[in-house]
Structure formats: structure tokens, C-alpha cells
XYZ file of C-alpha atoms in Angstrom:
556
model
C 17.134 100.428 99.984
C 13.646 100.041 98.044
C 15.053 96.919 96.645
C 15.928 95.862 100.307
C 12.319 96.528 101.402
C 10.822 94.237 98.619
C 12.420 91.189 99.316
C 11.573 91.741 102.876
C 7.844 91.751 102.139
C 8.276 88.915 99.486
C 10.128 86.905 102.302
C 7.059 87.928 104.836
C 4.475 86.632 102.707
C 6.429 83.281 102.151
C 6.921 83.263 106.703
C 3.260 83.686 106.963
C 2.770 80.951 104.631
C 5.059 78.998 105.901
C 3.864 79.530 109.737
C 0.348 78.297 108.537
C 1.708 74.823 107.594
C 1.257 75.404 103.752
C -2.437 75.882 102.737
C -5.406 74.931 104.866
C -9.009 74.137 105.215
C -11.783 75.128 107.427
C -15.045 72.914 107.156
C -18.060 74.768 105.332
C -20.805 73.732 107.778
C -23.341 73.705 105.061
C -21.523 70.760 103.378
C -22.524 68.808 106.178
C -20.476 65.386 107.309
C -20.994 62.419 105.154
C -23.402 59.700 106.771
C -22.440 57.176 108.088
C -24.518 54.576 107.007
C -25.752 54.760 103.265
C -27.474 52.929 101.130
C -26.336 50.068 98.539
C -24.336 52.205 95.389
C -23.086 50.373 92.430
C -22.402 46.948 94.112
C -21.494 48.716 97.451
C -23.207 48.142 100.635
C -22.339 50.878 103.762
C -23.398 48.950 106.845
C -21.380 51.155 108.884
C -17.615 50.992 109.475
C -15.347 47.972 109.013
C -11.672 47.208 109.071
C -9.966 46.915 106.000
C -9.453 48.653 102.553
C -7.044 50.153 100.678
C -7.280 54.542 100.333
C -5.236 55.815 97.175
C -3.720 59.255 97.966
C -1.507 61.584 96.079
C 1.388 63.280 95.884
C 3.856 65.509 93.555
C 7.551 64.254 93.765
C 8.602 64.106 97.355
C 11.625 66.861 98.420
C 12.244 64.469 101.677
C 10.137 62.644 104.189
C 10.972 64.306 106.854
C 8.256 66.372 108.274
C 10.188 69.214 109.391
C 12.245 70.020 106.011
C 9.520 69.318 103.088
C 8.207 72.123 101.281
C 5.895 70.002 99.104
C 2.405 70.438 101.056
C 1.321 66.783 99.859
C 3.937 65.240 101.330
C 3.570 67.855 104.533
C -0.206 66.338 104.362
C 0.348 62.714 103.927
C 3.758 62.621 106.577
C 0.801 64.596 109.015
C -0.597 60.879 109.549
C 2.720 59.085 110.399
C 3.996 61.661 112.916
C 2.507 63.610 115.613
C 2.848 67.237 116.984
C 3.035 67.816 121.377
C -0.101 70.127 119.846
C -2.419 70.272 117.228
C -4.964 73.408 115.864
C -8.217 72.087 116.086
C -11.380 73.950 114.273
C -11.950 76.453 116.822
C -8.216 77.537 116.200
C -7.338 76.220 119.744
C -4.433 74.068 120.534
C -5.429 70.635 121.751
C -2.834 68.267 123.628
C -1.548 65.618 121.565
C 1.950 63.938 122.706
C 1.448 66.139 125.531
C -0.125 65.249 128.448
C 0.167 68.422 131.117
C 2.280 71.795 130.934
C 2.277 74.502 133.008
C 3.622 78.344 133.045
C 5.298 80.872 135.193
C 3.034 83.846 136.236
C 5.887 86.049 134.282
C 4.761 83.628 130.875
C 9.030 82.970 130.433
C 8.773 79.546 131.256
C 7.231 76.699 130.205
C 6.988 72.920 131.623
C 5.810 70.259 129.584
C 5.262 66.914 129.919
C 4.384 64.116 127.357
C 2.051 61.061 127.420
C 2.969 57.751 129.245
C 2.368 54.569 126.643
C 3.104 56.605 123.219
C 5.643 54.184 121.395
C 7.209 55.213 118.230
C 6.834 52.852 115.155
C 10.192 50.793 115.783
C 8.558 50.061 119.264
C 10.686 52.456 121.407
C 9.215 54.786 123.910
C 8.497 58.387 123.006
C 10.389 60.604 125.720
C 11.430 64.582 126.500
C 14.466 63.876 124.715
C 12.884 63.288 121.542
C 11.366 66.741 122.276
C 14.542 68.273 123.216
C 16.089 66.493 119.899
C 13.272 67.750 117.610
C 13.766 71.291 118.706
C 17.713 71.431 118.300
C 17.193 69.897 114.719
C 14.823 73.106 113.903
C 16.859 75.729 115.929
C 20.303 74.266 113.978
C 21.269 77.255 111.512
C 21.940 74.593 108.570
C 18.089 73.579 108.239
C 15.807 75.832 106.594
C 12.646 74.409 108.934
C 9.291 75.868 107.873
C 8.776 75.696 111.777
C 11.876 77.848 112.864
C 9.728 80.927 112.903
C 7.845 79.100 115.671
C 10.436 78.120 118.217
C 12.461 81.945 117.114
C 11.275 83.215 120.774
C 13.050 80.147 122.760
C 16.113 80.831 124.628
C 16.885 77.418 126.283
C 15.291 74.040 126.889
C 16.375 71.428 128.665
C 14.879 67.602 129.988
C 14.008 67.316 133.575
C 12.984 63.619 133.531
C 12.207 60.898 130.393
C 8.927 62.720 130.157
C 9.458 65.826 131.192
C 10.734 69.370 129.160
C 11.421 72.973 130.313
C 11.552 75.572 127.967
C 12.533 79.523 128.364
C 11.225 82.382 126.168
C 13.038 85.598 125.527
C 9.596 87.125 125.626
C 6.000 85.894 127.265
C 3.794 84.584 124.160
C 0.099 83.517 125.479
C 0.513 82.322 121.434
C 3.305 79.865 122.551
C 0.852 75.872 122.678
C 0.159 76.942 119.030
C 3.915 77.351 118.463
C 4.262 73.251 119.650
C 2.258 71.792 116.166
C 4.978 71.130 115.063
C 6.233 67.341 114.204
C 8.392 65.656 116.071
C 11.490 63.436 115.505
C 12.389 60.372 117.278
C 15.997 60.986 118.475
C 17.339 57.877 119.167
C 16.150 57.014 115.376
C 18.291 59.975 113.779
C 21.788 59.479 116.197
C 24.339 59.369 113.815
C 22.310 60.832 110.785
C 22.794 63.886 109.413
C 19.100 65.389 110.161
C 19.846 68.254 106.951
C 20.470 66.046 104.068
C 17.276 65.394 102.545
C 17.513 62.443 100.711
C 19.257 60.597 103.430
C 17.994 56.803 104.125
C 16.281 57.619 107.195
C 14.844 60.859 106.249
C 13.668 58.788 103.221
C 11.902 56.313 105.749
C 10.126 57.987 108.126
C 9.228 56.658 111.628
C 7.047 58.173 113.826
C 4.169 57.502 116.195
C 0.930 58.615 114.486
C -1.992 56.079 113.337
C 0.165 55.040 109.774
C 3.467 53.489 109.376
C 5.931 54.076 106.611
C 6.573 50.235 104.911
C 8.233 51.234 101.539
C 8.327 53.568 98.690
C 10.536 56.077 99.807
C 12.399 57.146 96.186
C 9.762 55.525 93.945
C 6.314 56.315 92.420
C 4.169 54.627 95.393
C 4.677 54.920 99.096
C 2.877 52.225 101.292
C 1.321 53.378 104.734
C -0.115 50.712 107.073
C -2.033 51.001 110.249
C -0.690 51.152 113.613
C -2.005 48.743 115.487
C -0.323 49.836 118.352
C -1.365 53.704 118.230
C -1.717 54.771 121.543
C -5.255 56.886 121.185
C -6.308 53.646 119.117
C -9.541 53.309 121.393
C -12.748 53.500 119.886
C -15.386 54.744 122.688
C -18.209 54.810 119.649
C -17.882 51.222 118.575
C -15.084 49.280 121.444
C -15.142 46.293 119.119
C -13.140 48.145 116.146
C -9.604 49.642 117.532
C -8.573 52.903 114.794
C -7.918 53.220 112.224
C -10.523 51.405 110.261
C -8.736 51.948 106.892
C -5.389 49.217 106.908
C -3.553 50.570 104.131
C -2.405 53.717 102.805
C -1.028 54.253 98.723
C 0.408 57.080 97.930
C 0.554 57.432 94.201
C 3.512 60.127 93.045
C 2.724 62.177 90.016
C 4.794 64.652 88.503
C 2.348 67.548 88.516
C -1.394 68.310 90.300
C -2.341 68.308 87.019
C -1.687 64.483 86.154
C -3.458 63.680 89.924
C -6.574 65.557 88.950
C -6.858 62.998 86.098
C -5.838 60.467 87.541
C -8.603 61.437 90.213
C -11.144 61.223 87.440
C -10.284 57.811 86.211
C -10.572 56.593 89.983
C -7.230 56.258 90.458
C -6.911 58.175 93.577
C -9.811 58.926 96.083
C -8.829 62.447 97.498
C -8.056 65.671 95.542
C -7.664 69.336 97.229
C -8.577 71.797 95.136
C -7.588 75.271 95.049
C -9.313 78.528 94.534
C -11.393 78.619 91.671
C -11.046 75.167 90.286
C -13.828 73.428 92.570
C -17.037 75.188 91.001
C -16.716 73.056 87.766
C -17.319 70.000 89.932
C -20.743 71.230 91.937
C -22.847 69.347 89.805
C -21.090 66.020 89.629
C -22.797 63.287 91.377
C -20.305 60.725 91.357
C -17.993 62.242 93.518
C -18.249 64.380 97.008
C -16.912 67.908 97.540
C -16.223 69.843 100.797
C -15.754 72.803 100.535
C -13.947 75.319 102.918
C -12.587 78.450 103.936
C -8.548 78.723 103.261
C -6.192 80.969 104.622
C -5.800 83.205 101.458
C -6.823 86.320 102.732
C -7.291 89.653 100.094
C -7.373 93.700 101.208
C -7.016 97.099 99.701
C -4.226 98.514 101.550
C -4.278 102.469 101.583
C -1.690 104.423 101.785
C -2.490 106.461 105.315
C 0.818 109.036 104.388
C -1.826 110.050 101.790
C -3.251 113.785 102.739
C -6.472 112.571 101.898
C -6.382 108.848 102.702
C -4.866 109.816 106.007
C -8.404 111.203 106.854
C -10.486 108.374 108.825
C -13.761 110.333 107.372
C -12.862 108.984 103.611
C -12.333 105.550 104.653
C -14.610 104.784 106.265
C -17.372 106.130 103.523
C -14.729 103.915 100.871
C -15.815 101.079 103.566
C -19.315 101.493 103.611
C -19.227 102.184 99.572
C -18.076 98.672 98.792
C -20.250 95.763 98.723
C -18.408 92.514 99.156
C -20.926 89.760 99.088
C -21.757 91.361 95.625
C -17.991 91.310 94.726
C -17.580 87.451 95.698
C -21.058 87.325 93.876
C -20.212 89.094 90.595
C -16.433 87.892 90.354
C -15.735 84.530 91.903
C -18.869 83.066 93.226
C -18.692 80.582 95.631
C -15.166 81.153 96.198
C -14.786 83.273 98.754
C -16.396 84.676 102.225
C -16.448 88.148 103.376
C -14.819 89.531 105.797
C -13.146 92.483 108.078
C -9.690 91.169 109.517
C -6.654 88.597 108.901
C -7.998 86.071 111.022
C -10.554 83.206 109.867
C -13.910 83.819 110.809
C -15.733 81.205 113.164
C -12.609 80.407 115.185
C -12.225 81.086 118.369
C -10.795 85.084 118.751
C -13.125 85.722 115.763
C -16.250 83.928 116.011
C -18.502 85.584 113.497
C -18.567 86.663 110.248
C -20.827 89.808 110.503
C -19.317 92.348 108.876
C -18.576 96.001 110.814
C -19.173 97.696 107.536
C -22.026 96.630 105.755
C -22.592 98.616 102.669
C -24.718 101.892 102.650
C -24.297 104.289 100.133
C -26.641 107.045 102.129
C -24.326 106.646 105.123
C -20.861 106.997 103.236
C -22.394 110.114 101.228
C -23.655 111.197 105.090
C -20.180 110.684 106.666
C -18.142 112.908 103.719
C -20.542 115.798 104.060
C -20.269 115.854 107.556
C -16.064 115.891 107.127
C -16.862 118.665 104.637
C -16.684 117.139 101.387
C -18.927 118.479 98.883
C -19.996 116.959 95.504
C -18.529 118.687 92.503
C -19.150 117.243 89.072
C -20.056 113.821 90.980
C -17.224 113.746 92.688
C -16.377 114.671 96.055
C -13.741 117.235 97.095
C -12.491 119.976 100.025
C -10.276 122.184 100.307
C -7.334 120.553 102.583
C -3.967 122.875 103.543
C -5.186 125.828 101.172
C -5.316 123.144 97.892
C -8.456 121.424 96.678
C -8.417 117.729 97.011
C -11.138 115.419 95.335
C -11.459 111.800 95.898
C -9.882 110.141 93.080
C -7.642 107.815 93.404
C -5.402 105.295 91.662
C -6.263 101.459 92.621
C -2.967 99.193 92.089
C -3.252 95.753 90.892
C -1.206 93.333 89.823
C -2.161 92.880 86.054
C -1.173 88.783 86.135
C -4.198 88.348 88.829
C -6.951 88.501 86.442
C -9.541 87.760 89.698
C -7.988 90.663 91.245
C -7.646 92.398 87.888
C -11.954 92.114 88.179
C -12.184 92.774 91.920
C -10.912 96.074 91.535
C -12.996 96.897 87.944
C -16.125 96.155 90.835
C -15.152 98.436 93.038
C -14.263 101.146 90.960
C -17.706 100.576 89.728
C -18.822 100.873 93.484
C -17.527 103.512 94.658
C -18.140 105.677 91.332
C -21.798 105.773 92.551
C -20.682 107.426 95.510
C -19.039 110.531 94.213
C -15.368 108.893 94.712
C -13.133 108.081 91.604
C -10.592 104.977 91.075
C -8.774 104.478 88.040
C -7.157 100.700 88.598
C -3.794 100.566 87.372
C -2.313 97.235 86.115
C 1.704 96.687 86.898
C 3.424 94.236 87.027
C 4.639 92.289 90.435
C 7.859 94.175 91.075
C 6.439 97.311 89.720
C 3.405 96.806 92.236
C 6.072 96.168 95.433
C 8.359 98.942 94.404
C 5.407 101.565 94.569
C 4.405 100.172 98.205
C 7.943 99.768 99.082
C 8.441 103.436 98.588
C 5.234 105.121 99.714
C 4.625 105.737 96.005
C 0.964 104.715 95.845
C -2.971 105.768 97.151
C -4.232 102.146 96.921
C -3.621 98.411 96.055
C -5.207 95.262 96.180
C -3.162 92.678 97.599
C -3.372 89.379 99.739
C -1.215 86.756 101.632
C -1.625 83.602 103.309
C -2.269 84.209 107.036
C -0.647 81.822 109.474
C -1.475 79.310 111.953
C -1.169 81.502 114.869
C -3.917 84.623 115.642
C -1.589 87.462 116.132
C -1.863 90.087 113.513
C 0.832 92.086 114.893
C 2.020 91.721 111.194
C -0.927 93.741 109.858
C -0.907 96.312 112.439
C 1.898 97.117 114.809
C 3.735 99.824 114.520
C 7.162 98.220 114.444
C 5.488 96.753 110.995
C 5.363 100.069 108.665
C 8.665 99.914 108.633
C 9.395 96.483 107.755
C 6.501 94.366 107.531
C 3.092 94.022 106.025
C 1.263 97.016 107.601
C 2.427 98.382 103.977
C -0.948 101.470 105.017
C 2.159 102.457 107.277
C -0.693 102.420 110.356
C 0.404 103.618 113.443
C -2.013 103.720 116.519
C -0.059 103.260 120.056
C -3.294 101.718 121.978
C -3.476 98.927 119.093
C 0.509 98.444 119.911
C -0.609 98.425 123.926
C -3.271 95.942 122.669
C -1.270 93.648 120.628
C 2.040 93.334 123.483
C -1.157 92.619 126.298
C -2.739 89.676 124.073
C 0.770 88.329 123.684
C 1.255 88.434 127.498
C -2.428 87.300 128.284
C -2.519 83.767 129.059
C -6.142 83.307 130.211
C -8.739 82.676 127.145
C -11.401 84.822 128.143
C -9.178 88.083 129.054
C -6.942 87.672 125.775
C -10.357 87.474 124.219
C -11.697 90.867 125.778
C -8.466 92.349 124.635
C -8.544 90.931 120.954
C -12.328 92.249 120.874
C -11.223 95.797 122.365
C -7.725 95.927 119.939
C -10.451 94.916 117.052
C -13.210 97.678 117.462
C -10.169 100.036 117.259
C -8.995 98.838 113.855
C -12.839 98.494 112.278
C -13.407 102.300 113.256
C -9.868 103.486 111.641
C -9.611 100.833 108.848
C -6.156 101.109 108.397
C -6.850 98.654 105.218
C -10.214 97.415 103.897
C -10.647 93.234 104.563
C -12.490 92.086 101.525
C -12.534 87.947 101.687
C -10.551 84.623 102.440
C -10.766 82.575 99.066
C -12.264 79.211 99.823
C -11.014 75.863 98.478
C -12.332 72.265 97.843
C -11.121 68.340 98.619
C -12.926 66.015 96.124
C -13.661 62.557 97.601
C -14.606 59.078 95.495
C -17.871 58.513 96.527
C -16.449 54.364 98.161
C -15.093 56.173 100.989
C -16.933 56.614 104.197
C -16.835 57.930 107.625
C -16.874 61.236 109.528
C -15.084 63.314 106.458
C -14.934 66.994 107.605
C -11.447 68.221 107.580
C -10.625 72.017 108.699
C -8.330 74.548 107.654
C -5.676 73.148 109.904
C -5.952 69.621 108.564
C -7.452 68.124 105.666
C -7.307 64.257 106.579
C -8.947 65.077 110.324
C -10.368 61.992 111.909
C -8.908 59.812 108.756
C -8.642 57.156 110.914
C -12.563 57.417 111.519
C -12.705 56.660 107.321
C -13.629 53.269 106.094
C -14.289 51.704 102.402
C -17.435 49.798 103.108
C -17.210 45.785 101.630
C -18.408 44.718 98.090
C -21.692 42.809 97.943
């Protein structure tokens, strides 16, 4: 049964991953946007944008080119500029209309009309239509194809087309989350009749056609795939400067290499222009001045979960004064500067359900000392203790970590560090992964330091419903029946502003019981060759955003 319950928490952290569209970005506002116009550098003149140029990408080994199989995140990245979603995430977090034009809901949030845009061709010059819709959901709902989008169309029952542009779909249950659900590619089905959608390496899921602002021309098998513009791109319009249609850049390379390793050289030579970056590996670049790096806030989100079954963990008193005892902005600033920004919950600060990043519990010593006396702890030998169910309890307690992690290996040194000065005693103890997940699994532990990758959609039902101690991630085994009222009326909420009230209600909750202590999301970097131009500020939802606003100014 324990064995049972750790592949089930192994398989949740790979859904949430998986749900978020691989890693993401979120634009560090004190990066800035690149300028548009720039002065001459080495033999380059930026007058402002022009047609033309060539942008070198990478890529590890593509799995497949279709969009809704990979599991290689550069390819997920590079096929996100040939084919489009009915929705796409924008900064805020918000679902935006893309192929869609208008959709509408019942009052009981079961059913859902949608209709896409008029004058949206696909590459081969046919029509985009509800069928391709209808098509695109089948081929992710079909049992044989192990989508990273089936989690997102799990709560449909039915769909069916109503017109050539028109789509009905019915839930099993409301979701107010359900436009984020619809980011997901889609297929054109008159291109795939006949195909066999689940074999990977088929011709046509080797030459992808779809209706975004590139076009697959070759490359499909080899080292180099070739992207060229769309000229027929129906949001091709270009209200800033009517004279130039988008995209500016005409052609696409991307080079394959067998590891991330041989692109970040091959980044260095100049033979690509764009390089993510993941945790930790960016900082080594701040000081280079011949390339530009943006820097933002991924979905990588670290906590100390604590087990609430615990007699004396179980006692809101103790943590909160463990929440108040830890400093985080000295934890990101001792450990992994740079890397990472504070904060309380799973969900990204600055978007749009949580639009801050002020932290609930900033850290006060005084206070947390203040809170334990008034629970009745009393300080014995510098550390706290009290007499609980006729047997003397002091705060020590064991801090799991998995001994691999050296960061988190560090984190947790910190804290115990932190929290020593406040009469409370960790002793971290380095296991192993499986060692780590069978002491969770089984209630067999006071604290750990963990993390996962949260996904694209805002509900943290995952983290805290009740339904999740058993199962899921809420491994602190919290149970609080408002928070479960909380979480089934957001889901049900469609109007912004009252789902908002709700989140902000369901959240002071959670701060005041910290069920587990938020410490950070990691950030990450993308490199960029100093040639290219343009409005360059991807997000954590996509790291080529506005790449069709990029240009490679002319050589003198």
C-alpha cells in the first residue's frame, strides 16, 4: 500500500508538470524590454524593425512534431510558433482568445459554446473549422495517446459541432478554470484523415502543419528544421507600423543537438541566438556584456510540508511562530541568490488571483517567541516545551531532505540555523528519494522540504483539499471543510471579481493555519545574442511571446 501511495505522488508531480506545459517563464520587470531602436554595435545598425533575417534556435532530438504527444519542451517551445491554441495564458495568468472568437456558458457552468475565428487558414491553405476542434479533442481523449493535455479535457463528457465554426462541449462538473483548459494545440483534421495520430514518427506527425505565424518547410528527421513566415497569418496586421505585415523575422533554424549541454556551447560560439536557462545556471552570465539575459520567475515552487498528525505540529500556535522564525529573503540571499522569490502559496505571484508578493509572515523573532508563550510553551535549556496529554513535548524536530538536492540540502542547514535562535530545534536528515516518499507516504515524518512544478491552471485544490491527504500532494494531511467549501465555489464561480473574493477569503484561511510553509519559486533565465531585436519579454507561459515582433536589424 505505501508503495502504492509513492508512485501516486511521483505520478502527481509529473501531472502538475505536465498541466503547466513543461517549464515556464514569467518576465522579471526589472529586466526591462529591450529597445527598440539602438545604436550602431559591431557593424550593426538598429534603425528599428525590418523584414528579413535568419533566427538560429535549438533543440535536443525531437520525440515527434506533433504538438500534442512531445515530451521534449524544446520542441513543445519551437512547435508553439507553428500551431495555435482556441486559448492562450497571457502574463496576468488569464486566458486570452486565440482561434476563438466568442463562447458562452450555461448559468449551471455544464456547458460550453464556442466558436472560432472567420479567415484563420491552416498552412496547406484550408480553412480552420469546429471540426478541427472536435478532431483535436478526440485525438487527446483516445486511450492510446499519452497527451500531456489529457488532464485538461478529463472533466468533458461530450462535444459535438453545431456549424463549420461552431463547438458545444459538456462537463461532468462546472470548472470557472475550464478557457485555461483550451491552450492546448490544435490539429488540422482533414490533414491527419487516414493517419494514425499515435505513431510518433509518422510522416505527417514528422511535418507539422498548422496555422500559427511559422511554417514547417523541412527537417523533420535531421539535424536542422526550417521554419518560414506565414505570410498569410491571419492576426498578421501590424497597427504600430501598417507598412510591415508580422512576422518581421522570415526564417526560422532549428539546430538539433544531442544534449543542452552541446547548445549552451554552441550558444557561446554564436551558433544559436536563444538559450533558456535553468535554475542556478544563469548567475555565471550577469556580467557578460555581449549577450542579454531575462530573467524570470518559473513554476518550480519549494515548501516545508509538516506533518499536522504530529501532536505538536498539529498545534496552529507552533507554526505559525516556525513561520514567523524563518527568514526567506535571507535564505534566497544566503543560498541561491538571485534565484529565487519569496513567497506564501502555489500560485505565481503578480498574476492575476495572486497579485502581490508581500509576504503574510514576515519574520519576527519577538512575535514567534510572543505567540509560544502565550500557547504555553516555556523555554527550557533554550528550547521550548509543554506539557501536552500528561507527557512533556519540546520543539525539536527532524527536517527531511533529500540528500541529492544539495540547494535544498543548504536551505534546510539555514533554517535550522533560524529557528535555533528561537528556542525550536531541527536536526535535517538526509535520505535518499524513495526513503524521503516512503516516510511521507506513511505519516512517518515531522517535516520535509520538498517542491513541484505547479501547473498552468490556479486551482490548488492539490495542495489543500481534503480529498488530497489521502491521495495527493496535501502530504501535511490538512483538512479544513471551509477551505473545501472555498475551493468547490471558485471552481463553480465564473465571474472574475467574485472567484477573486473567494480565492482571497479561501487564502487568508490557509496563511493563518499554514498547513505547509511556502518558501520560493526558483527563477530561470533565456540568454539572447545581442543581433536580435524587438519587444523580447517572454512570461512564464511562453518564452518566444511576441517573436513575431523580433527582428535582426541589417549590416552596415
Amino acid at each position: 500500500m505505501r508503495r502504492v501511495r509513492i508512485i501516486l505522488l511521483a505520478a502527481i508531480i509529473f501531472l502538475l508538470s505536465a498541466c503547466s506545459g513543461y517549464n515556464g517563464y514569467e518576465a522579471d520587470d526589472s529586466q526591462g524590454i529591450f529597445q527598440k531602436h539602438a545604436v550602431a554595435e559591431n557593424g550593426v545598425k538598429d534603425s528599428g524593425p525590418v523584414k528579413g533575417g535568419v533566427l538560429n534556435l535549438f533543440s535536443t532530438k525531437p520525440d515527434t512534431l506533433n504538438p500534442l504527444l512531445t515530451r521534449n519542451v524544446y520542441v513543445k517551445d519551437f512547435l508553439g510558433l507553428i500551431f495555435e491554441g482556441l486559448f492562450r495564458l497571457n502574463r496576468d495568468q488569464k486566458p486570452v482568445p486565440v482561434l476563438a472568437d466568442n463562447w458562452e456558458v450555461t448559468d449551471d457552468g455544464l456547458v460550453w459554446t464556442i466558436q472560432t475565428k472567420d479567415g484563420v487558414l491552416w498552412h496547406d491553405g484550408m480553412p480552420l473549422t469546429a471540426h478541427d476542434v472536435h478532431f483535436t479533442l478526440e485525438a487527446i481523449q483516445n486511450g492510446g495517446i499519452n497527451s500531456i493535455y489529457k488532464k485538461n479535457v478529463e472533466n468533458i463528457a461530450a462535444f459535438t459541432v453545431i456549424d463549420r465554426k461552431t463547438l458545444r462541449i459538456f462537463l461532468k462538473e462546472p470548472d470557472s478554470f475550464f478557457l485555461e483548459r483550451l491552450t492546448f494545440p490544435v490539429l488540422p483534421g482533414h490533414y491527419f484523415m487516414g493517419e494514425d495520430v499515435k505513431s510518433l514518427d509518422s510522416a505527417k506527425n514528422m511535418s507539422p502543419l498548422g496555422t500559427g505565424p511559422y511554417k514547417y518547410v523541412s527537417g523533420g528527421g535531421t539535424d536542422q528544421i526550417k521554419l518560414v513566415a506565414n505570410e498569410k497569418w491571419w492576426n498578421s496586421e501590424n497597427e504600430e507600423n501598417p507598412e510591415l505585415s508580422l512576422p518581421y523575422i522570415q526564417e526560422i533554424d532549428i539546430k538539433v543537438y544531442d544534449s543542452e549541454k552541446d547548445a549552451l556551447s554552441a550558444f557561446q560560439t554564436g551558433e544559436i541566438d536563444v538559450m533558456p536557462v535553468q535554475t542556478g545556471g544563469f548567475v555565471k552570465y550577469s556580467r557578460r556584456s555581449d549577450i542579454n539575459i531575462i530573467k524570470y520567475t518559473d513554476t518550480n515552487y519549494e515548501f516545508i510540508a509538516m506533518n499536522l498528525e504530529n501532536p505538536v505540529l498539529g498545534n496552529k500556535a507552533v507554526r505559525q511562530a516556525i513561520a514567523y522564525s524563518i527568514d526567506k529573503t535571507a535564505l534566497i540571499n544566503e543560498v541561491i541568490p538571485g534565484e529565487a522569490v519569496a513567497t506564501d502559496i502555489p500560485i505565481i505571484p503578480y498574476t492575476w488571483l495572486n497579485n502581490t508578493n508581500v509576504l503574510s509572515y514576515t519574520p519576527d523573532k519577538a512575535l514567534a517567541r510572543e505567540i509560544l508563550a502565550k500557547d504555553g510553551w516555556v523555554e527550557e535549556n533554550g528550547i521550548f516545551c509543554k506539557r501536552i496529554e500528561g507527557k512533556k513535548r519540546y520543539l525539536k524536530f527532524e527536517l527531511m531532505v533529500n540528500k541529492y538536492n544539495k540547494t535544498r540540502s543548504s536551505i534546510a542547514q539555514e533554517i535550522s540555523k533560524q529557528l535555533k535562535d528561537v528556542g525550536i530545534e531541527i536536526s535535517v536528515l538526509s535520505l535518499d528519494w524513495e526513503e524521503e516518499m516512503n516516510k511521507v507516504s506513511s505519516g512517518k515524518f515531522d517535516m520535509a522540504l520538498m517542491g513541484y512544478r505547479v501547473a498552468s491552471v490556479p486551482d490548488v485544490s492539490f495542495a489543500y483539499a481534503s480529498v488530497e491527504a489521502a491521495a495527493g500532494f496535501n502530504v501535511s494531511r490538512y483538512k479544513n471543510q471551509l477551505v473545501d467549501i472555498y475551493l468547490g465555489q471558485i471552481k463553480k464561480e465564473m465571474d472574475p471579481d467574485s472567484k477573486k473574493a473567494l480565492f482571497l477569503n479561501m487564502k487568508n484561511i490557509i496563511i493563518d493555519e499554514v498547513p505547509h510553509i511556502g518558501l520560493y519559486f526558483y527563477n530561470s533565465a533565456v540568454l539572447y545574442s545581442k543581433r536580435i531585436k524587438g519587444e523580447i519579454s517572454p512570461y512564464v507561459w511562453n518564452r518566444y511571446d511576441d517573436i513575431v515582433r523580433w527582428y535582426i536589424p541589417e549590416k552596415l
